[in-house]
Amino acid sequence: MTDTDAGSLPSSPRTMDVPGTAALLVDDCGRYLLHLRDANKPIWSPGTWGLIGGGTEPGETCAQCIARELREETGLTVPGLTPFITVETVDAAGTLKDRVLVYRGTLNRPAHEIPLHEGIQLRWTHPDETAYMTMDPGTAVVIHEHQRHPHPRTDSGGTPPTVRVRQEGEHRERSIVGAHLVLVRDGAVLLGKRHPDSPFAPSTWHVPAGHREPGESALACMVREASEETGITIEARDLSLVHTLDQRNPWSPFPRLQLFFAASRWSGEPRILEPERCTEWRWWPLDALPGRLVEYTRTALAAIACGKSYTDLGWTE
């Protein structure tokens, strides 16, 4: 299994002469063209969603390589590709295993119209959908960095920044950490109705929630998500952990640690700030919760009501 740590590792003890390349293709809706790689093959990061790309051949520049890889894998010619970021993968001991130069480009073409000659599938993907997909760790870091800095940043020599991805030993299992906000006012809890096109629990009620980003604590994630989703301002010191839900889903290779935080105070009223994700906020009485409620949220709220601090779901003895 793998875990990521962008930009916080020591310098690599050695360099690699020939990097690989990849293409971060973005459409005008802010979606990314992701490539589902073959599973059960001796390739890099099999069975994951990643970027189109490959290794340079002898005498080939990186720019020539990414143009060739796009042409060979998809038949695409994308003008204006610009170096965006270099991703270095290191093992648990800090030894450099791989280096990839990622180019950024703009493409507006339906995925089903793009011929695919390698791999399983191409898909235009919104960044928030990646939390529910089996992502190549390097690709996940690149998307995160693009969300932070959407425009290429190069030094005076034209070199883009570098981030690092740590590849842990096979005995380590990655868990996805989710932060959930339990706001209770006059016996009612704040719930949002998820958009009908949401990849997870469409048209279903849920507490404000999100996944922490690389380098972010669960508390910092909760403060950020509350502000981004609802416009409500909460200080980290006013949050307390009231329930931990340890979840294993059959459709995901990674377990999820769902942390529920209660706020002792906050400022502001909930607003629809992300209409593509949430269509309504409503205060629901704790004794009259909606029928269409995310099931693990219902479980957590019931556990909180009886003072239970931990629940495990989906695990077998």
mmCIF file of C-alpha atoms in Angstrom:
data_model
loop_
_atom_site.group_PDB
_atom_site.id
_atom_site.type_symbol
_atom_site.label_atom_id
_atom_site.label_comp_id
_atom_site.label_asym_id
_atom_site.label_seq_id
_atom_site.Cartn_x
_atom_site.Cartn_y
_atom_site.Cartn_z
ATOM 1 C CA MET A 1 0.000 0.000 0.000
ATOM 2 C CA THR A 2 1.083 3.604 -0.349
ATOM 3 C CA ASP A 3 0.778 6.881 1.465
ATOM 4 C CA THR A 4 1.680 10.345 0.285
ATOM 5 C CA ASP A 5 3.707 13.143 1.804
ATOM 6 C CA ALA A 6 4.006 16.065 -0.584
ATOM 7 C CA GLY A 7 7.020 18.294 -0.275
ATOM 8 C CA SER A 8 8.155 17.271 3.215
ATOM 9 C CA LEU A 9 10.797 14.612 2.611
ATOM 10 C CA PRO A 10 14.585 15.141 2.672
ATOM 11 C CA SER A 11 16.508 15.461 -0.550
ATOM 12 C CA SER A 12 16.948 12.284 -2.531
ATOM 13 C CA PRO A 13 20.333 10.545 -2.161
ATOM 14 C CA ARG A 14 20.552 10.037 -5.880
ATOM 15 C CA THR A 15 18.993 11.200 -9.133
ATOM 16 C CA MET A 16 17.519 9.363 -12.051
ATOM 17 C CA ASP A 17 18.837 10.220 -15.501
ATOM 18 C CA VAL A 18 15.656 9.600 -17.493
ATOM 19 C CA PRO A 19 12.364 10.760 -15.989
ATOM 20 C CA GLY A 20 8.942 9.662 -17.014
ATOM 21 C CA THR A 21 6.250 12.032 -18.169
ATOM 22 C CA ALA A 22 2.524 12.470 -17.611
ATOM 23 C CA ALA A 23 -0.203 14.834 -18.805
ATOM 24 C CA LEU A 24 -2.537 16.688 -16.438
ATOM 25 C CA LEU A 25 -5.383 17.486 -18.843
ATOM 26 C CA VAL A 26 -8.064 19.863 -17.530
ATOM 27 C CA ASP A 27 -11.307 20.908 -19.198
ATOM 28 C CA ASP A 28 -13.145 24.221 -18.896
ATOM 29 C CA CYS A 29 -15.334 22.745 -16.123
ATOM 30 C CA GLY A 30 -12.284 22.107 -13.924
ATOM 31 C CA ARG A 31 -12.381 18.336 -14.408
ATOM 32 C CA TYR A 32 -9.366 16.080 -14.957
ATOM 33 C CA LEU A 33 -8.975 13.391 -17.604
ATOM 34 C CA LEU A 34 -8.078 10.263 -15.645
ATOM 35 C CA HIS A 35 -6.954 6.904 -17.027
ATOM 36 C CA LEU A 36 -7.872 3.601 -15.369
ATOM 37 C CA ARG A 37 -4.765 1.445 -15.567
ATOM 38 C CA ASP A 38 -4.762 -2.298 -16.156
ATOM 39 C CA ALA A 39 -4.922 -4.407 -12.999
ATOM 40 C CA ASN A 40 -2.956 -7.609 -12.352
ATOM 41 C CA LYS A 41 -0.134 -6.571 -14.673
ATOM 42 C CA PRO A 42 3.519 -5.891 -13.835
ATOM 43 C CA ILE A 43 3.157 -2.146 -14.403
ATOM 44 C CA TRP A 44 3.476 0.914 -12.204
ATOM 45 C CA SER A 45 0.454 1.428 -9.927
ATOM 46 C CA PRO A 46 -1.786 -1.232 -11.551
ATOM 47 C CA GLY A 47 -5.546 -1.000 -11.214
ATOM 48 C CA THR A 48 -5.549 2.678 -10.237
ATOM 49 C CA TRP A 49 -6.797 5.898 -11.775
ATOM 50 C CA GLY A 50 -3.906 8.025 -12.966
ATOM 51 C CA LEU A 51 -2.635 10.349 -15.665
ATOM 52 C CA ILE A 52 -1.747 9.405 -19.218
ATOM 53 C CA GLY A 53 1.999 9.139 -19.662
ATOM 54 C CA GLY A 54 5.066 6.940 -19.809
ATOM 55 C CA GLY A 55 8.846 6.755 -19.753
ATOM 56 C CA THR A 56 11.185 8.575 -22.085
ATOM 57 C CA GLU A 57 13.013 6.641 -24.757
ATOM 58 C CA PRO A 58 16.753 7.016 -25.509
ATOM 59 C CA GLY A 59 17.512 10.386 -27.098
ATOM 60 C CA GLU A 60 13.990 11.661 -26.479
ATOM 61 C CA THR A 61 13.207 14.868 -24.612
ATOM 62 C CA CYS A 62 10.401 14.970 -22.058
ATOM 63 C CA ALA A 63 8.332 17.176 -24.373
ATOM 64 C CA GLN A 64 8.744 14.674 -27.197
ATOM 65 C CA CYS A 65 7.920 11.821 -24.831
ATOM 66 C CA ILE A 66 4.608 13.195 -23.558
ATOM 67 C CA ALA A 67 3.530 14.096 -27.094
ATOM 68 C CA ARG A 68 4.309 10.542 -28.217
ATOM 69 C CA GLU A 69 2.608 8.921 -25.223
ATOM 70 C CA LEU A 70 -0.579 10.917 -25.784
ATOM 71 C CA ARG A 71 -0.575 10.030 -29.451
ATOM 72 C CA GLU A 72 0.097 6.326 -28.854
ATOM 73 C CA GLU A 73 -2.343 5.856 -25.977
ATOM 74 C CA THR A 74 -5.209 8.067 -27.137
ATOM 75 C CA GLY A 75 -4.460 9.527 -30.554
ATOM 76 C CA LEU A 76 -4.555 12.999 -28.972
ATOM 77 C CA THR A 77 -2.433 15.970 -29.941
ATOM 78 C CA VAL A 78 -2.687 18.622 -27.227
ATOM 79 C CA PRO A 79 -1.111 21.986 -28.068
ATOM 80 C CA GLY A 80 0.361 24.235 -25.405
ATOM 81 C CA LEU A 81 1.494 21.583 -22.927
ATOM 82 C CA THR A 82 3.483 23.288 -20.166
ATOM 83 C CA PRO A 83 5.731 21.750 -17.483
ATOM 84 C CA PHE A 84 3.695 21.922 -14.284
ATOM 85 C CA ILE A 85 5.290 19.802 -11.546
ATOM 86 C CA THR A 86 7.791 16.994 -10.999
ATOM 87 C CA VAL A 87 6.672 14.066 -8.862
ATOM 88 C CA GLU A 88 9.326 11.964 -7.157
ATOM 89 C CA THR A 89 8.378 8.649 -5.565
ATOM 90 C CA VAL A 90 10.581 7.353 -2.753
ATOM 91 C CA ASP A 91 10.356 4.169 -0.736
ATOM 92 C CA ALA A 92 10.061 3.913 3.039
ATOM 93 C CA ALA A 93 13.840 4.334 3.385
ATOM 94 C CA GLY A 94 13.846 7.548 1.327
ATOM 95 C CA THR A 95 15.407 5.995 -1.778
ATOM 96 C CA LEU A 96 14.228 7.519 -5.025
ATOM 97 C CA LYS A 97 12.189 5.008 -7.048
ATOM 98 C CA ASP A 98 10.693 7.095 -9.835
ATOM 99 C CA ARG A 99 10.557 10.636 -11.192
ATOM 100 C CA VAL A 100 7.847 11.975 -13.478
ATOM 101 C CA LEU A 101 7.596 15.391 -15.138
ATOM 102 C CA VAL A 102 3.924 16.350 -15.369
ATOM 103 C CA TYR A 103 2.748 18.656 -18.126
ATOM 104 C CA ARG A 104 -0.432 20.684 -17.854
ATOM 105 C CA GLY A 105 -2.756 21.163 -20.811
ATOM 106 C CA THR A 106 -6.338 22.088 -21.666
ATOM 107 C CA LEU A 107 -8.654 19.668 -23.459
ATOM 108 C CA ASN A 108 -12.376 19.871 -24.113
ATOM 109 C CA ARG A 109 -13.528 16.629 -25.696
ATOM 110 C CA PRO A 110 -15.963 13.986 -24.417
ATOM 111 C CA ALA A 111 -14.110 11.003 -22.973
ATOM 112 C CA HIS A 112 -16.130 8.529 -25.042
ATOM 113 C CA GLU A 113 -14.880 10.200 -28.231
ATOM 114 C CA ILE A 114 -11.217 9.649 -27.320
ATOM 115 C CA PRO A 115 -9.846 6.339 -28.625
ATOM 116 C CA LEU A 116 -8.037 4.409 -25.893
ATOM 117 C CA HIS A 117 -5.292 2.025 -26.957
ATOM 118 C CA GLU A 118 -3.877 1.171 -23.512
ATOM 119 C CA GLY A 119 -5.572 0.637 -20.174
ATOM 120 C CA ILE A 120 -9.259 0.227 -19.352
ATOM 121 C CA GLN A 121 -11.082 3.560 -19.400
ATOM 122 C CA LEU A 122 -10.820 7.339 -19.678
ATOM 123 C CA ARG A 123 -12.989 9.530 -17.459
ATOM 124 C CA TRP A 124 -13.459 13.246 -16.853
ATOM 125 C CA THR A 125 -13.369 13.551 -13.083
ATOM 126 C CA HIS A 126 -14.216 16.354 -10.671
ATOM 127 C CA PRO A 127 -11.585 16.656 -7.910
ATOM 128 C CA ASP A 128 -14.023 15.811 -5.111
ATOM 129 C CA GLU A 129 -14.842 12.493 -6.816
ATOM 130 C CA THR A 130 -11.280 11.234 -6.394
ATOM 131 C CA ALA A 131 -11.921 10.521 -2.699
ATOM 132 C CA TYR A 132 -14.174 7.645 -3.800
ATOM 133 C CA MET A 133 -11.782 6.243 -6.422
ATOM 134 C CA THR A 134 -8.686 4.055 -6.212
ATOM 135 C CA MET A 135 -6.177 6.738 -7.085
ATOM 136 C CA ASP A 136 -2.542 6.484 -8.045
ATOM 137 C CA PRO A 137 -0.904 8.359 -5.110
ATOM 138 C CA GLY A 138 1.212 10.546 -7.381
ATOM 139 C CA THR A 139 -1.842 11.591 -9.373
ATOM 140 C CA ALA A 140 -3.720 12.435 -6.179
ATOM 141 C CA VAL A 141 -0.872 14.721 -5.106
ATOM 142 C CA VAL A 142 -0.703 16.396 -8.530
ATOM 143 C CA ILE A 143 -4.446 17.154 -8.463
ATOM 144 C CA HIS A 144 -4.123 18.527 -4.932
ATOM 145 C CA GLU A 145 -1.260 20.785 -6.008
ATOM 146 C CA HIS A 146 -3.202 21.961 -9.060
ATOM 147 C CA GLN A 147 -6.148 22.861 -6.831
ATOM 148 C CA ARG A 148 -3.781 24.970 -4.737
ATOM 149 C CA HIS A 149 -1.791 26.458 -7.610
ATOM 150 C CA PRO A 150 -3.668 26.113 -10.925
ATOM 151 C CA HIS A 151 -1.083 28.009 -12.975
ATOM 152 C CA PRO A 152 2.406 26.662 -13.792
ATOM 153 C CA ARG A 153 5.154 27.941 -11.493
ATOM 154 C CA THR A 154 8.715 27.651 -12.795
ATOM 155 C CA ASP A 155 12.016 29.105 -11.654
ATOM 156 C CA SER A 156 14.252 31.343 -13.754
ATOM 157 C CA GLY A 157 15.546 28.273 -15.580
ATOM 158 C CA GLY A 158 12.040 27.075 -16.464
ATOM 159 C CA THR A 159 12.067 24.235 -13.916
ATOM 160 C CA PRO A 160 8.733 23.492 -12.181
ATOM 161 C CA PRO A 161 8.479 22.694 -8.447
ATOM 162 C CA THR A 162 8.952 19.170 -7.111
ATOM 163 C CA VAL A 163 6.720 17.196 -4.752
ATOM 164 C CA ARG A 164 7.411 13.795 -3.263
ATOM 165 C CA VAL A 165 5.274 10.736 -2.729
ATOM 166 C CA ARG A 166 6.272 8.163 -0.150
ATOM 167 C CA GLN A 167 5.802 4.518 -1.096
ATOM 168 C CA GLU A 168 5.398 2.536 2.099
ATOM 169 C CA GLY A 169 5.976 -1.175 2.616
ATOM 170 C CA GLU A 170 3.283 -3.665 1.660
ATOM 171 C CA HIS A 171 2.492 -4.323 5.324
ATOM 172 C CA ARG A 172 1.132 -0.806 5.783
ATOM 173 C CA GLU A 173 -2.539 -0.206 5.006
ATOM 174 C CA ARG A 174 -3.759 3.225 4.047
ATOM 175 C CA SER A 175 -6.900 4.651 5.620
ATOM 176 C CA ILE A 176 -8.916 7.579 4.297
ATOM 177 C CA VAL A 177 -9.702 10.092 7.044
ATOM 178 C CA GLY A 178 -12.990 11.984 6.924
ATOM 179 C CA ALA A 179 -13.979 14.896 9.186
ATOM 180 C CA HIS A 180 -17.690 15.376 9.993
ATOM 181 C CA LEU A 181 -19.330 18.314 11.733
ATOM 182 C CA VAL A 182 -22.113 17.783 14.267
ATOM 183 C CA LEU A 183 -23.812 21.139 14.802
ATOM 184 C CA VAL A 184 -26.758 20.940 17.198
ATOM 185 C CA ARG A 185 -29.046 23.893 17.919
ATOM 186 C CA ASP A 186 -32.233 23.672 19.981
ATOM 187 C CA GLY A 187 -32.280 19.892 19.678
ATOM 188 C CA ALA A 188 -31.796 19.897 15.907
ATOM 189 C CA VAL A 189 -28.741 18.894 13.873
ATOM 190 C CA LEU A 190 -27.577 20.607 10.690
ATOM 191 C CA LEU A 191 -27.842 18.382 7.606
ATOM 192 C CA GLY A 192 -27.221 19.089 3.938
ATOM 193 C CA LYS A 193 -28.980 17.449 0.996
ATOM 194 C CA ARG A 194 -26.409 16.127 -1.456
ATOM 195 C CA HIS A 195 -26.738 16.989 -5.121
ATOM 196 C CA PRO A 196 -28.652 14.414 -7.219
ATOM 197 C CA ASP A 197 -25.566 14.016 -9.432
ATOM 198 C CA SER A 198 -23.229 13.391 -6.519
ATOM 199 C CA PRO A 199 -21.085 10.248 -6.968
ATOM 200 C CA PHE A 200 -21.718 9.375 -3.317
ATOM 201 C CA ALA A 201 -25.190 9.234 -1.743
ATOM 202 C CA PRO A 202 -27.066 11.420 -4.251
ATOM 203 C CA SER A 203 -30.169 13.268 -2.949
ATOM 204 C CA THR A 204 -29.365 12.031 0.543
ATOM 205 C CA TRP A 205 -28.914 14.053 3.737
ATOM 206 C CA HIS A 206 -25.532 14.216 5.425
ATOM 207 C CA VAL A 207 -23.673 16.299 7.986
ATOM 208 C CA PRO A 208 -21.080 18.781 6.654
ATOM 209 C CA ALA A 209 -18.024 16.671 5.919
ATOM 210 C CA GLY A 210 -14.899 16.260 3.846
ATOM 211 C CA HIS A 211 -11.579 14.462 3.527
ATOM 212 C CA ARG A 212 -8.402 15.911 4.880
ATOM 213 C CA GLU A 213 -5.785 17.021 2.390
ATOM 214 C CA PRO A 214 -2.065 16.116 2.453
ATOM 215 C CA GLY A 215 -0.327 17.828 5.367
ATOM 216 C CA GLU A 216 -3.633 18.792 7.009
ATOM 217 C CA SER A 217 -4.782 17.733 10.474
ATOM 218 C CA ALA A 218 -8.305 16.446 10.981
ATOM 219 C CA LEU A 219 -9.157 19.557 13.026
ATOM 220 C CA ALA A 220 -7.836 21.879 10.319
ATOM 221 C CA CYS A 221 -9.833 19.908 7.771
ATOM 222 C CA MET A 222 -13.004 20.350 9.801
ATOM 223 C CA VAL A 223 -12.513 24.109 10.134
ATOM 224 C CA ARG A 224 -11.848 24.423 6.394
ATOM 225 C CA GLU A 225 -14.742 22.221 5.306
ATOM 226 C CA ALA A 226 -17.203 24.070 7.557
ATOM 227 C CA SER A 227 -16.181 27.369 5.997
ATOM 228 C CA GLU A 228 -16.090 26.115 2.390
ATOM 229 C CA GLU A 229 -19.360 24.172 2.530
ATOM 230 C CA THR A 230 -21.537 26.281 4.814
ATOM 231 C CA GLY A 231 -19.876 29.668 5.387
ATOM 232 C CA ILE A 232 -19.926 28.970 9.129
ATOM 233 C CA THR A 233 -16.809 30.030 11.044
ATOM 234 C CA ILE A 234 -15.516 27.689 13.744
ATOM 235 C CA GLU A 235 -12.291 27.853 15.727
ATOM 236 C CA ALA A 236 -10.375 24.593 16.162
ATOM 237 C CA ARG A 237 -10.320 25.105 19.930
ATOM 238 C CA ASP A 238 -14.131 24.976 19.940
ATOM 239 C CA LEU A 239 -14.262 21.521 18.337
ATOM 240 C CA SER A 240 -14.283 18.248 20.270
ATOM 241 C CA LEU A 241 -14.167 14.695 18.964
ATOM 242 C CA VAL A 242 -17.460 13.026 19.889
ATOM 243 C CA HIS A 243 -17.344 9.835 17.816
ATOM 244 C CA THR A 244 -14.989 7.710 15.736
ATOM 245 C CA LEU A 245 -16.475 5.399 13.120
ATOM 246 C CA ASP A 246 -14.072 2.796 11.711
ATOM 247 C CA GLN A 247 -15.536 1.741 8.379
ATOM 248 C CA ARG A 248 -14.720 -0.980 5.872
ATOM 249 C CA ASN A 249 -16.672 -0.888 2.603
ATOM 250 C CA PRO A 250 -16.667 -3.813 0.149
ATOM 251 C CA TRP A 251 -16.473 -1.391 -2.798
ATOM 252 C CA SER A 252 -13.315 0.381 -1.562
ATOM 253 C CA PRO A 253 -9.800 -1.039 -1.128
ATOM 254 C CA PHE A 254 -9.159 1.375 1.748
ATOM 255 C CA PRO A 255 -10.845 1.534 5.148
ATOM 256 C CA ARG A 256 -12.224 4.901 6.223
ATOM 257 C CA LEU A 257 -11.814 6.527 9.590
ATOM 258 C CA GLN A 258 -14.797 8.854 9.982
ATOM 259 C CA LEU A 259 -14.239 11.407 12.748
ATOM 260 C CA PHE A 260 -17.240 13.330 14.085
ATOM 261 C CA PHE A 261 -16.585 16.694 15.752
ATOM 262 C CA ALA A 262 -19.060 18.746 17.778
ATOM 263 C CA ALA A 263 -18.708 22.524 17.995
ATOM 264 C CA SER A 264 -19.321 24.294 21.296
ATOM 265 C CA ARG A 265 -19.792 27.598 19.461
ATOM 266 C CA TRP A 266 -19.648 29.054 15.961
ATOM 267 C CA SER A 267 -20.614 32.138 14.008
ATOM 268 C CA GLY A 268 -22.741 32.567 10.910
ATOM 269 C CA GLU A 269 -25.695 30.794 9.343
ATOM 270 C CA PRO A 270 -25.387 27.934 6.824
ATOM 271 C CA ARG A 271 -25.412 28.989 3.163
ATOM 272 C CA ILE A 272 -25.281 27.095 -0.125
ATOM 273 C CA LEU A 273 -21.694 27.748 -1.212
ATOM 274 C CA GLU A 274 -21.144 24.605 -3.282
ATOM 275 C CA PRO A 275 -24.418 24.115 -5.205
ATOM 276 C CA GLU A 276 -22.863 21.373 -7.323
ATOM 277 C CA ARG A 277 -22.473 19.303 -4.141
ATOM 278 C CA CYS A 278 -25.225 20.432 -1.759
ATOM 279 C CA THR A 279 -28.662 21.805 -2.672
ATOM 280 C CA GLU A 280 -30.112 22.587 0.769
ATOM 281 C CA TRP A 281 -29.183 23.005 4.438
ATOM 282 C CA ARG A 282 -31.781 22.254 7.090
ATOM 283 C CA TRP A 283 -31.924 21.827 10.862
ATOM 284 C CA TRP A 284 -33.471 18.413 11.576
ATOM 285 C CA PRO A 285 -34.769 17.428 15.037
ATOM 286 C CA LEU A 286 -32.566 14.682 16.444
ATOM 287 C CA ASP A 287 -35.666 12.617 17.205
ATOM 288 C CA ALA A 288 -37.073 13.033 13.669
ATOM 289 C CA LEU A 289 -34.166 12.548 11.245
ATOM 290 C CA PRO A 290 -34.920 12.228 7.507
ATOM 291 C CA GLY A 291 -35.462 8.807 5.972
ATOM 292 C CA ARG A 292 -32.843 9.399 3.277
ATOM 293 C CA LEU A 293 -29.836 9.905 5.548
ATOM 294 C CA VAL A 294 -26.344 8.541 4.904
ATOM 295 C CA GLU A 295 -26.439 5.297 6.841
ATOM 296 C CA TYR A 296 -23.127 5.626 8.656
ATOM 297 C CA THR A 297 -24.136 9.174 9.675
ATOM 298 C CA ARG A 298 -27.340 7.806 11.190
ATOM 299 C CA THR A 299 -25.272 5.204 13.041
ATOM 300 C CA ALA A 300 -22.858 7.835 14.356
ATOM 301 C CA LEU A 301 -25.595 10.218 15.505
ATOM 302 C CA ALA A 302 -27.319 7.386 17.373
ATOM 303 C CA ALA A 303 -24.028 6.426 19.021
ATOM 304 C CA ILE A 304 -23.335 10.038 20.018
ATOM 305 C CA ALA A 305 -26.806 10.290 21.566
ATOM 306 C CA CYS A 306 -26.014 7.406 23.915
ATOM 307 C CA GLY A 307 -22.454 8.522 24.676
ATOM 308 C CA LYS A 308 -20.701 5.841 22.647
ATOM 309 C CA SER A 309 -17.286 6.990 21.414
ATOM 310 C CA TYR A 310 -16.416 4.265 18.858
ATOM 311 C CA THR A 311 -18.220 2.186 16.236
ATOM 312 C CA ASP A 312 -16.851 -0.260 13.689
ATOM 313 C CA LEU A 313 -18.785 -0.980 10.498
ATOM 314 C CA GLY A 314 -18.170 -3.602 7.836
ATOM 315 C CA TRP A 315 -15.315 -5.392 9.565
ATOM 316 C CA THR A 316 -15.393 -9.155 9.947
ATOM 317 C CA GLU A 317 -13.928 -10.982 12.907
#
